[in-house]
Amino acid sequence: MPNQRKAPYGLSEKREMTRAQNMEKIDAAAWKIFSNLGLDGATVRDIVSESEVSAGSFYNYYRTKEAVFDKLVAQLIERIRLEIAAARDGAKDIETMLCQGYGAFMNMLLSLPGGAEFFERNQHHIRSRLFGSAQIRALLADIEMDVAELGALDRLSESERKLLVSIMFASGTEAIFGALKTRNTDIQGLARFLARLLAHGINASHKD
C-alpha cells in the first residue's frame, strides 16, 4: 500500500481554526467599535467592516451585536475576578483587602486599550448585565469567602452577608463610573476612600 502523507490538519480542524480566528477578529473589532460608538450607536455593519470578516461569518457566530457585547462583558468580568483575587491575596484586615481589590479593579480596567471608553459609553448596558451572570456570582462568592476569613461577616445573617458583598462590588463599579465622568485619575486615593468607608461601617456593625 503506497505511503500517504498525512495532512497537517484535518478538514474539521481547519474549520475550527478558521472559526476561532474569525471570532477573535470580530471580538477585537467589536471592542473597538463599542468603545468608540457605544452599543447603542454601533451596528453589525460597523463591526464587520472593522473586522474584515464577512457578514455571513458574523451571523454564523453571533447573530446580533448584543451577543458579541455580552461575550465581551463576560470576559471582562472574569478578568476582573482574577485580578482582584490576586491583589487581595494575603491581606490581614478588611480595609487592606478592600483597598487592594478596588485598586486592582480600577487600574486593570483603565489600563486596557479602550477600557475607559468601553465602560463609559456603555454604562447602562453594563449595569444591566452585572448582577445575575455566572461570572458575577463566582466573583461575589470569592469575595464573600475572603471577607469571611477575616471575620468580617461573623455577626451577619446570610441575607446581610450577600447584601454586603454586593455593595462592595457595586461600590467599586460606581466609583469607576464616577471617576470616568469627572476624569479623576487618583485611583489609589479613590480605592483608599472606599475601603475606609466600608471597613468603618463593617467594624461599627460589630460593636452594635
Short mmCIF file of C-alpha atoms in Angstrom, two decimals:
data_model
loop_
_atom_site.label_atom_id
_atom_site.label_comp_id
_atom_site.label_asym_id
_atom_site.label_seq_id
_atom_site.Cartn_x
_atom_site.Cartn_y
_atom_site.Cartn_z
CA MET A 1 0.00 0.00 0.00
CA PRO A 2 1.58 3.32 -1.00
CA ASN A 3 2.60 5.68 1.77
CA GLN A 4 0.25 8.57 2.16
CA ARG A 5 1.44 11.78 3.65
CA LYS A 6 -0.94 12.91 6.39
CA ALA A 7 -2.25 16.43 6.07
CA PRO A 8 -1.10 18.68 8.92
CA TYR A 9 -4.72 19.45 9.79
CA GLY A 10 -7.95 17.64 9.07
CA LEU A 11 -10.82 19.49 7.44
CA SER A 12 -12.66 19.87 10.75
CA GLU A 13 -9.51 21.18 12.44
CA LYS A 14 -9.03 23.76 9.70
CA ARG A 15 -12.61 24.86 10.05
CA GLU A 16 -12.25 25.19 13.79
CA MET A 17 -9.07 27.21 13.41
CA THR A 18 -10.73 29.50 10.89
CA ARG A 19 -13.74 29.87 13.16
CA ALA A 20 -11.54 30.77 16.15
CA GLN A 21 -9.54 33.27 14.11
CA ASN A 22 -12.66 34.91 12.73
CA MET A 23 -14.22 35.18 16.17
CA GLU A 24 -11.05 36.78 17.53
CA LYS A 25 -11.17 39.36 14.74
CA ILE A 26 -14.85 40.04 15.39
CA ASP A 27 -14.33 40.33 19.15
CA ALA A 28 -11.41 42.75 18.73
CA ALA A 29 -13.35 44.82 16.22
CA ALA A 30 -16.46 44.88 18.41
CA TRP A 31 -14.45 46.05 21.44
CA LYS A 32 -13.07 48.93 19.38
CA ILE A 33 -16.46 49.85 17.92
CA PHE A 34 -18.27 49.64 21.27
CA SER A 35 -15.52 51.76 22.85
CA ASN A 36 -15.85 54.42 20.16
CA LEU A 37 -19.59 54.39 19.45
CA GLY A 38 -21.20 52.50 22.31
CA LEU A 39 -23.56 49.56 21.91
CA ASP A 40 -26.49 51.83 21.01
CA GLY A 41 -24.60 53.67 18.27
CA ALA A 42 -22.86 50.64 16.80
CA THR A 43 -24.16 48.43 14.02
CA VAL A 44 -23.27 44.95 12.87
CA ARG A 45 -22.04 46.56 9.66
CA ASP A 46 -19.56 48.66 11.68
CA ILE A 47 -18.20 45.55 13.37
CA VAL A 48 -17.99 43.56 10.14
CA SER A 49 -16.20 46.41 8.37
CA GLU A 50 -13.67 46.82 11.19
CA SER A 51 -13.05 43.07 11.48
CA GLU A 52 -12.72 42.43 7.72
CA VAL A 53 -14.72 39.24 8.27
CA SER A 54 -17.72 38.60 6.03
CA ALA A 55 -21.21 39.44 7.24
CA GLY A 56 -22.17 35.82 6.69
CA SER A 57 -19.43 34.67 9.04
CA PHE A 58 -20.52 37.18 11.68
CA TYR A 59 -24.09 35.90 11.63
CA ASN A 60 -22.88 32.30 11.77
CA TYR A 61 -21.16 33.05 15.06
CA TYR A 62 -23.18 35.73 16.82
CA ARG A 63 -26.43 36.73 15.03
CA THR A 64 -26.65 40.09 16.91
CA LYS A 65 -24.33 42.83 18.13
CA GLU A 66 -25.73 42.28 21.64
CA ALA A 67 -24.41 38.71 21.62
CA VAL A 68 -20.87 39.98 20.99
CA PHE A 69 -21.30 42.64 23.67
CA ASP A 70 -22.48 40.07 26.21
CA LYS A 71 -19.43 37.93 25.50
CA LEU A 72 -17.05 40.86 25.91
CA VAL A 73 -18.65 41.89 29.21
CA ALA A 74 -18.48 38.29 30.50
CA GLN A 75 -14.79 38.11 29.59
CA LEU A 76 -14.16 41.46 31.26
CA ILE A 77 -15.86 40.36 34.47
CA GLU A 78 -13.84 37.14 34.55
CA ARG A 79 -10.62 39.11 34.15
CA ILE A 80 -11.69 41.49 36.93
CA ARG A 81 -12.41 38.48 39.13
CA LEU A 82 -8.91 37.07 38.65
CA GLU A 83 -7.18 40.43 39.04
CA ILE A 84 -8.83 41.40 42.31
CA ALA A 85 -8.47 37.89 43.74
CA ALA A 86 -4.72 38.05 43.19
CA ALA A 87 -4.50 41.60 44.55
CA ARG A 88 -6.32 40.92 47.81
CA ASP A 89 -4.50 37.64 48.50
CA GLY A 90 -2.72 37.75 51.85
CA ALA A 91 -4.49 40.84 53.20
CA LYS A 92 -4.66 40.75 57.00
CA ASP A 93 -7.59 43.11 57.57
CA ILE A 94 -10.76 44.14 55.76
CA GLU A 95 -9.62 47.68 54.90
CA THR A 96 -6.39 46.47 53.29
CA MET A 97 -8.25 43.76 51.40
CA LEU A 98 -10.78 46.23 50.04
CA CYS A 99 -8.17 48.83 49.14
CA GLN A 100 -6.05 46.33 47.24
CA GLY A 101 -9.06 44.85 45.48
CA TYR A 102 -10.50 48.21 44.44
CA GLY A 103 -7.11 49.44 43.27
CA ALA A 104 -6.56 46.35 41.12
CA PHE A 105 -10.08 46.54 39.67
CA MET A 106 -9.77 50.18 38.66
CA ASN A 107 -6.19 50.05 37.41
CA MET A 108 -6.84 46.95 35.32
CA LEU A 109 -9.90 48.44 33.65
CA LEU A 110 -8.26 51.78 32.91
CA SER A 111 -5.10 50.11 31.59
CA LEU A 112 -7.00 48.19 28.90
CA PRO A 113 -6.82 49.83 25.46
CA GLY A 114 -10.23 51.46 25.13
CA GLY A 115 -11.26 50.18 28.56
CA ALA A 116 -12.27 53.56 29.97
CA GLU A 117 -14.21 54.40 26.82
CA PHE A 118 -15.91 50.98 26.72
CA PHE A 119 -17.04 51.36 30.32
CA GLU A 120 -18.10 55.00 29.99
CA ARG A 121 -20.07 54.69 26.73
CA ASN A 122 -21.92 51.55 27.79
CA GLN A 123 -22.70 52.27 31.44
CA HIS A 124 -26.39 51.41 31.45
CA HIS A 125 -25.83 48.23 29.45
CA ILE A 126 -23.03 47.12 31.76
CA ARG A 127 -25.14 47.84 34.84
CA SER A 128 -28.00 45.76 33.45
CA ARG A 129 -25.67 42.79 32.95
CA LEU A 130 -23.66 42.93 36.16
CA PHE A 131 -25.80 41.00 38.61
CA GLY A 132 -27.19 37.61 37.74
CA SER A 133 -24.43 36.46 35.42
CA ALA A 134 -22.43 33.33 36.22
CA GLN A 135 -19.22 35.38 36.26
CA ILE A 136 -20.59 37.84 38.81
CA ARG A 137 -21.91 35.04 41.01
CA ALA A 138 -18.45 33.47 41.04
CA LEU A 139 -16.80 36.81 41.77
CA LEU A 140 -19.16 37.58 44.66
CA ALA A 141 -18.65 34.09 46.09
CA ASP A 142 -14.88 34.65 46.04
CA ILE A 143 -15.20 37.98 47.82
CA GLU A 144 -17.58 36.56 50.41
CA MET A 145 -15.18 33.73 51.22
CA ASP A 146 -12.20 36.09 51.61
CA VAL A 147 -14.15 38.57 53.74
CA ALA A 148 -15.46 35.75 55.92
CA GLU A 149 -11.92 34.50 56.54
CA LEU A 150 -11.11 37.91 58.05
CA GLY A 151 -14.03 37.55 60.46
CA ALA A 152 -15.90 40.49 58.98
CA LEU A 153 -19.13 38.55 58.47
CA ASP A 154 -19.35 36.75 61.80
CA ARG A 155 -22.35 38.65 63.17
CA LEU A 156 -24.27 38.97 59.92
CA SER A 157 -27.17 36.87 58.72
CA GLU A 158 -26.98 35.08 55.39
CA SER A 159 -29.03 37.75 53.63
CA GLU A 160 -26.91 40.51 55.21
CA ARG A 161 -23.74 38.80 54.00
CA LYS A 162 -24.99 38.63 50.44
CA LEU A 163 -26.10 42.26 50.56
CA LEU A 164 -22.77 43.46 51.96
CA VAL A 165 -20.73 41.65 49.33
CA SER A 166 -22.95 43.01 46.57
CA ILE A 167 -22.49 46.52 47.96
CA MET A 168 -18.72 46.05 47.99
CA PHE A 169 -18.64 45.20 44.33
CA ALA A 170 -21.27 47.75 43.29
CA SER A 171 -19.37 50.50 45.14
CA GLY A 172 -16.24 49.80 43.12
CA THR A 173 -18.21 49.79 39.88
CA GLU A 174 -19.97 53.06 40.66
CA ALA A 175 -16.65 54.60 41.70
CA ILE A 176 -15.28 53.76 38.26
CA PHE A 177 -18.29 55.38 36.59
CA GLY A 178 -17.81 58.46 38.75
CA ALA A 179 -14.07 58.64 38.09
CA LEU A 180 -14.64 58.45 34.35
CA LYS A 181 -17.28 61.18 34.49
CA THR A 182 -15.09 63.58 36.49
CA ARG A 183 -11.81 62.42 34.91
CA ASN A 184 -10.48 61.68 38.38
CA THR A 185 -7.20 59.80 37.92
CA ASP A 186 -6.34 59.38 41.61
CA ILE A 187 -7.21 55.70 41.57
CA GLN A 188 -5.34 54.80 44.75
CA GLY A 189 -6.91 57.70 46.63
CA LEU A 190 -10.35 56.60 45.48
CA ALA A 191 -9.62 52.99 46.44
CA ARG A 192 -8.47 54.04 49.92
CA PHE A 193 -11.55 56.21 50.42
CA LEU A 194 -13.94 53.39 49.51
CA ALA A 195 -12.03 50.90 51.64
CA ARG A 196 -12.08 53.16 54.71
CA LEU A 197 -15.77 53.94 54.24
CA LEU A 198 -16.86 50.30 54.02
CA ALA A 199 -14.40 49.00 56.61
CA HIS A 200 -15.63 51.61 59.11
CA GLY A 201 -19.23 50.56 58.55
CA ILE A 202 -18.41 46.87 58.93
CA ASN A 203 -16.38 47.42 62.08
CA ALA A 204 -19.11 49.63 63.56
CA SER A 205 -21.72 46.95 62.94
CA HIS A 206 -19.65 44.54 65.04
CA LYS A 207 -19.91 46.90 68.02
CA ASP A 208 -23.71 47.16 67.96
#
